[in-house]
PDB file of C-alpha atoms in Angstrom:
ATOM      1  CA  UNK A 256     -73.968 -61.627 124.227  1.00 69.00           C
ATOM      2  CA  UNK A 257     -73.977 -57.955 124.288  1.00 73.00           C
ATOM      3  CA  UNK A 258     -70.544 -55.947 124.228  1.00 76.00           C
ATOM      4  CA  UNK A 259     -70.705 -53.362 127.170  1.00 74.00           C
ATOM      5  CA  UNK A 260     -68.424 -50.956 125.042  1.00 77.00           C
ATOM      6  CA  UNK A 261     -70.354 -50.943 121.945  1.00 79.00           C
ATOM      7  CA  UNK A 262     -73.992 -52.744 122.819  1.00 77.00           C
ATOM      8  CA  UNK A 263     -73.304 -54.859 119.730  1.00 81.00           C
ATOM      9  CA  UNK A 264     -74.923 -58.457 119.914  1.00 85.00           C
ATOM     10  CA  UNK A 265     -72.329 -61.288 119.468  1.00 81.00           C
ATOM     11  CA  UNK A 266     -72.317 -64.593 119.764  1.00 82.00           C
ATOM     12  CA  UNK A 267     -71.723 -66.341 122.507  1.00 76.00           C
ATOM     13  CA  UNK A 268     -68.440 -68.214 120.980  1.00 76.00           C
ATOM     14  CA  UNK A 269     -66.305 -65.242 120.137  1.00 80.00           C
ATOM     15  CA  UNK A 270     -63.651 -63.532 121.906  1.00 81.00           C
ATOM     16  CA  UNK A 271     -64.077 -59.459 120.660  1.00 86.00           C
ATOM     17  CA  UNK A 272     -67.030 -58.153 119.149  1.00 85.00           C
ATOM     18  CA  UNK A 273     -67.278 -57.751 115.521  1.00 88.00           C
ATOM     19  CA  UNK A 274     -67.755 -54.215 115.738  1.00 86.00           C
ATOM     20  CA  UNK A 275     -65.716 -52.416 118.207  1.00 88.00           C
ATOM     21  CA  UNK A 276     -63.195 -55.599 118.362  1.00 84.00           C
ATOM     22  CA  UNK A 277     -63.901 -54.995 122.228  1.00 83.00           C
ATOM     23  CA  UNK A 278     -62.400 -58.431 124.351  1.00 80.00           C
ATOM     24  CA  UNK A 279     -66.155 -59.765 125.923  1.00 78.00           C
ATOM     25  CA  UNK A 280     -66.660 -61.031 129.176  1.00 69.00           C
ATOM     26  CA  UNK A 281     -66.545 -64.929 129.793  1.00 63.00           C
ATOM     27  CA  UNK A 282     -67.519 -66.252 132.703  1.00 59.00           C
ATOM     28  CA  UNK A 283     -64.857 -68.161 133.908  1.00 60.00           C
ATOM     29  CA  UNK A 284     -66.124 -72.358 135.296  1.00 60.00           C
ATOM     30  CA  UNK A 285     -69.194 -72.750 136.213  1.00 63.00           C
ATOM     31  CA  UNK A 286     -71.175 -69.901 138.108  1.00 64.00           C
ATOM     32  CA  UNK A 287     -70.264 -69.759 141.656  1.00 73.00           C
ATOM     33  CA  UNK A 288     -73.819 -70.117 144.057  1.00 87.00           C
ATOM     34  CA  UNK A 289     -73.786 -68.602 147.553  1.00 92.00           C
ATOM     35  CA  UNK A 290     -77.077 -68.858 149.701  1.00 95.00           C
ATOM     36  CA  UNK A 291     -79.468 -65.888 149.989  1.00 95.00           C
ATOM     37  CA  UNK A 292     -81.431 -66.852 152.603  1.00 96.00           C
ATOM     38  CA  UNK A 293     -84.475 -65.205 151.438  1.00 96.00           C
ATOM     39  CA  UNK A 294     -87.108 -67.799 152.537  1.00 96.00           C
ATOM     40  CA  UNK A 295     -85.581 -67.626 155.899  1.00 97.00           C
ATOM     41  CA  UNK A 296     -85.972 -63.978 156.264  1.00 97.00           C
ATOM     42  CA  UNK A 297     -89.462 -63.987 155.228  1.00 97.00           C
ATOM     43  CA  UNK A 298     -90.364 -66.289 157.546  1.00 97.00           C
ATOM     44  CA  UNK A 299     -88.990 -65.113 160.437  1.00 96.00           C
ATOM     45  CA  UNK A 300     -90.363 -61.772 159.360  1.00 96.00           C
ATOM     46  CA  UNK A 301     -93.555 -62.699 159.558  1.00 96.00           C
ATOM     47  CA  UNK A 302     -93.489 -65.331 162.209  1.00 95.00           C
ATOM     48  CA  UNK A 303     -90.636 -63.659 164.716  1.00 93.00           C
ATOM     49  CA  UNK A 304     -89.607 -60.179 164.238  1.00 92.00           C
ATOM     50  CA  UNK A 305     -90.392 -57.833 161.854  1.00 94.00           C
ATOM     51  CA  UNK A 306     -88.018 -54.972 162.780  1.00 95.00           C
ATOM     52  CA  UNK A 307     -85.145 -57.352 162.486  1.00 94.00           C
ATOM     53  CA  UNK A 308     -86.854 -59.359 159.786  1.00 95.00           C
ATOM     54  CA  UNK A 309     -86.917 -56.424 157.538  1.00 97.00           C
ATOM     55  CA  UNK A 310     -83.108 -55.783 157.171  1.00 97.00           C
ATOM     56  CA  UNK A 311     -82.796 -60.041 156.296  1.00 97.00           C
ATOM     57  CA  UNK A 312     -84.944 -59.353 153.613  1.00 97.00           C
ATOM     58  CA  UNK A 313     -83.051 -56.630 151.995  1.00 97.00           C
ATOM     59  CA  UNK A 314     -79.894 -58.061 152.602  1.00 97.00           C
ATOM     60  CA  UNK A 315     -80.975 -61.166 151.110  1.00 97.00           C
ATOM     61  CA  UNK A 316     -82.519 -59.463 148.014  1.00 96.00           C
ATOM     62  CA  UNK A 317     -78.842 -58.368 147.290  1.00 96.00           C
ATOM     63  CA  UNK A 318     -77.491 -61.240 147.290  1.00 94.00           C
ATOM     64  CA  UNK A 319     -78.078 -62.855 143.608  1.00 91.00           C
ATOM     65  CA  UNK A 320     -77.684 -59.858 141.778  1.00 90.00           C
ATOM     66  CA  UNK A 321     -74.306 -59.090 142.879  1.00 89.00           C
ATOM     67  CA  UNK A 322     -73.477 -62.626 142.371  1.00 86.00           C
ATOM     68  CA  UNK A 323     -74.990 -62.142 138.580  1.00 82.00           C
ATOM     69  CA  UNK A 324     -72.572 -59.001 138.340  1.00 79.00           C
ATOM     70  CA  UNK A 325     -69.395 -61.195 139.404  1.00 77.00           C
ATOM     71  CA  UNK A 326     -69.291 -59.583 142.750  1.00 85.00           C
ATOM     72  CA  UNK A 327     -68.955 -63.034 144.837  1.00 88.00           C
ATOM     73  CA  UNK A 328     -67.620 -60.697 147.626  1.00 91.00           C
ATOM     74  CA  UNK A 329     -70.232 -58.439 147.717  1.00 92.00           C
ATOM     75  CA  UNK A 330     -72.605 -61.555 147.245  1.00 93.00           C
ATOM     76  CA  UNK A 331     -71.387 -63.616 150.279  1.00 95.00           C
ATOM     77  CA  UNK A 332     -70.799 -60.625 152.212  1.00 96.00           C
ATOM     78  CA  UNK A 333     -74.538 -59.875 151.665  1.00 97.00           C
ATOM     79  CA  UNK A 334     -75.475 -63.331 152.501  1.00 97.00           C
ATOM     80  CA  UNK A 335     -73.468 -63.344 155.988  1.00 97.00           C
ATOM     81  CA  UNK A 336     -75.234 -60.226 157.209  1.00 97.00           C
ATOM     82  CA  UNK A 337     -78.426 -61.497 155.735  1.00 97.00           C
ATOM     83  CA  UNK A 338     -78.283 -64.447 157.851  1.00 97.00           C
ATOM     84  CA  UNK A 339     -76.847 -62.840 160.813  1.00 97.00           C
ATOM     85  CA  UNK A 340     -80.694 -60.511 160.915  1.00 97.00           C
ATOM     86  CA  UNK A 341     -82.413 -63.744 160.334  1.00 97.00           C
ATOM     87  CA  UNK A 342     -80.999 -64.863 163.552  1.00 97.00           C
ATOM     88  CA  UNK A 343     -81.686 -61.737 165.122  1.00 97.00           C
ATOM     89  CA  UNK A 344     -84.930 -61.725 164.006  1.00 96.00           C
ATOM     90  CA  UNK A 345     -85.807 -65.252 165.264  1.00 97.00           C
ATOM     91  CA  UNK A 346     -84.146 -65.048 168.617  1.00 97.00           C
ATOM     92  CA  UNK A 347     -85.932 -61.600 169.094  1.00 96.00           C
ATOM     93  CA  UNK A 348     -88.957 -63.172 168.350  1.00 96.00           C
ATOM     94  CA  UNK A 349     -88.537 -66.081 170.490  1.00 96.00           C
ATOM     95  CA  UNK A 350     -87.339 -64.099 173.528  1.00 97.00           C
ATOM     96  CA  UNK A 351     -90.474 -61.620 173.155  1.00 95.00           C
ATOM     97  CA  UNK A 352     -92.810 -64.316 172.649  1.00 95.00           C
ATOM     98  CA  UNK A 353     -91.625 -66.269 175.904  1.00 97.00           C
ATOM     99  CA  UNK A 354     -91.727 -62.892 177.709  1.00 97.00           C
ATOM    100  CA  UNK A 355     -95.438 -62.740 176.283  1.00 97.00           C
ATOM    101  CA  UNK A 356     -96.735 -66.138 177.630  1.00 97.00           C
ATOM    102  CA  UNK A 357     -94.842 -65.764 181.084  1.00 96.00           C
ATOM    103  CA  UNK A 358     -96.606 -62.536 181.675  1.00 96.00           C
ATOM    104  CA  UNK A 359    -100.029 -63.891 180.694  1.00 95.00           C
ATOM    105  CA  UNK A 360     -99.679 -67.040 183.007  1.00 95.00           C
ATOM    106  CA  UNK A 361     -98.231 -64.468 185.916  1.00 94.00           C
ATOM    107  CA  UNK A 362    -101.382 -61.976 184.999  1.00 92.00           C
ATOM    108  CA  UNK A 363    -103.846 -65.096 185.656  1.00 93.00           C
ATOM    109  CA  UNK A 364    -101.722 -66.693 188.975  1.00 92.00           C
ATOM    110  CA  UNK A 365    -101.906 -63.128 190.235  1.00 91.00           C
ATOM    111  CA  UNK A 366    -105.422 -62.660 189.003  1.00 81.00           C
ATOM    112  CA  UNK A 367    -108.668 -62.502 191.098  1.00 79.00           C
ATOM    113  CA  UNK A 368    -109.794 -65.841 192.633  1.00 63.00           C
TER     114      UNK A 368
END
């Protein structure tokens, strides 16, 4: 691993680096997952809403890099909002596509005979 004071490669056993005798990060247990819901913004994106789809997708882009970084805070936080605009996105869609096919089958009840 690289020290972030120095840019030194160690490796990945020791405690300091062997040139700046910086302490190195360790991740602490095993990495810590949280769900980005990526695949679930871009399909309602391109099935449902795109307006609301859009903002999934960039909140769920965030998501694994800030977990990388150690920020599971940042990470989850990003995954909650992500999933709240999937919702968005799908109910949006869903509401606006019902609204769609009502009008059509009121446009051809109302149509000429």
């Amino acid at each position: 691993m690289y020290c972030t004071r120095c840019g030194q490669l160690n490796d990945d056993g020791l405690a300091r680096c062997v040139r700046c005798a910086e302490e190195l990060w360790q991740p602490k247990g095993p990495p810590t997952r949280v769900n980005s819901h990526l695949a679930f913004a871009i399909v309602v994106t391109v099935l449902c809403c795109v307006p609301a789809g859009i903002p999934a997708i960039v909140y769920a882009s965030r998501v694994n890099p800030r977990a990388m970084a150690g920020d599971i805070a940042g990470a989850r936080d990003a995954s909650a909002k992500a999933s709240t605009w999937c919702w968005i996105s799908l109910v949006s869609g869903l509401v606006f596509g019902m609204g769609y096919i009502g009008l059509m089958i009121l446009a051809q009840l109302a149509g000429p005979s």
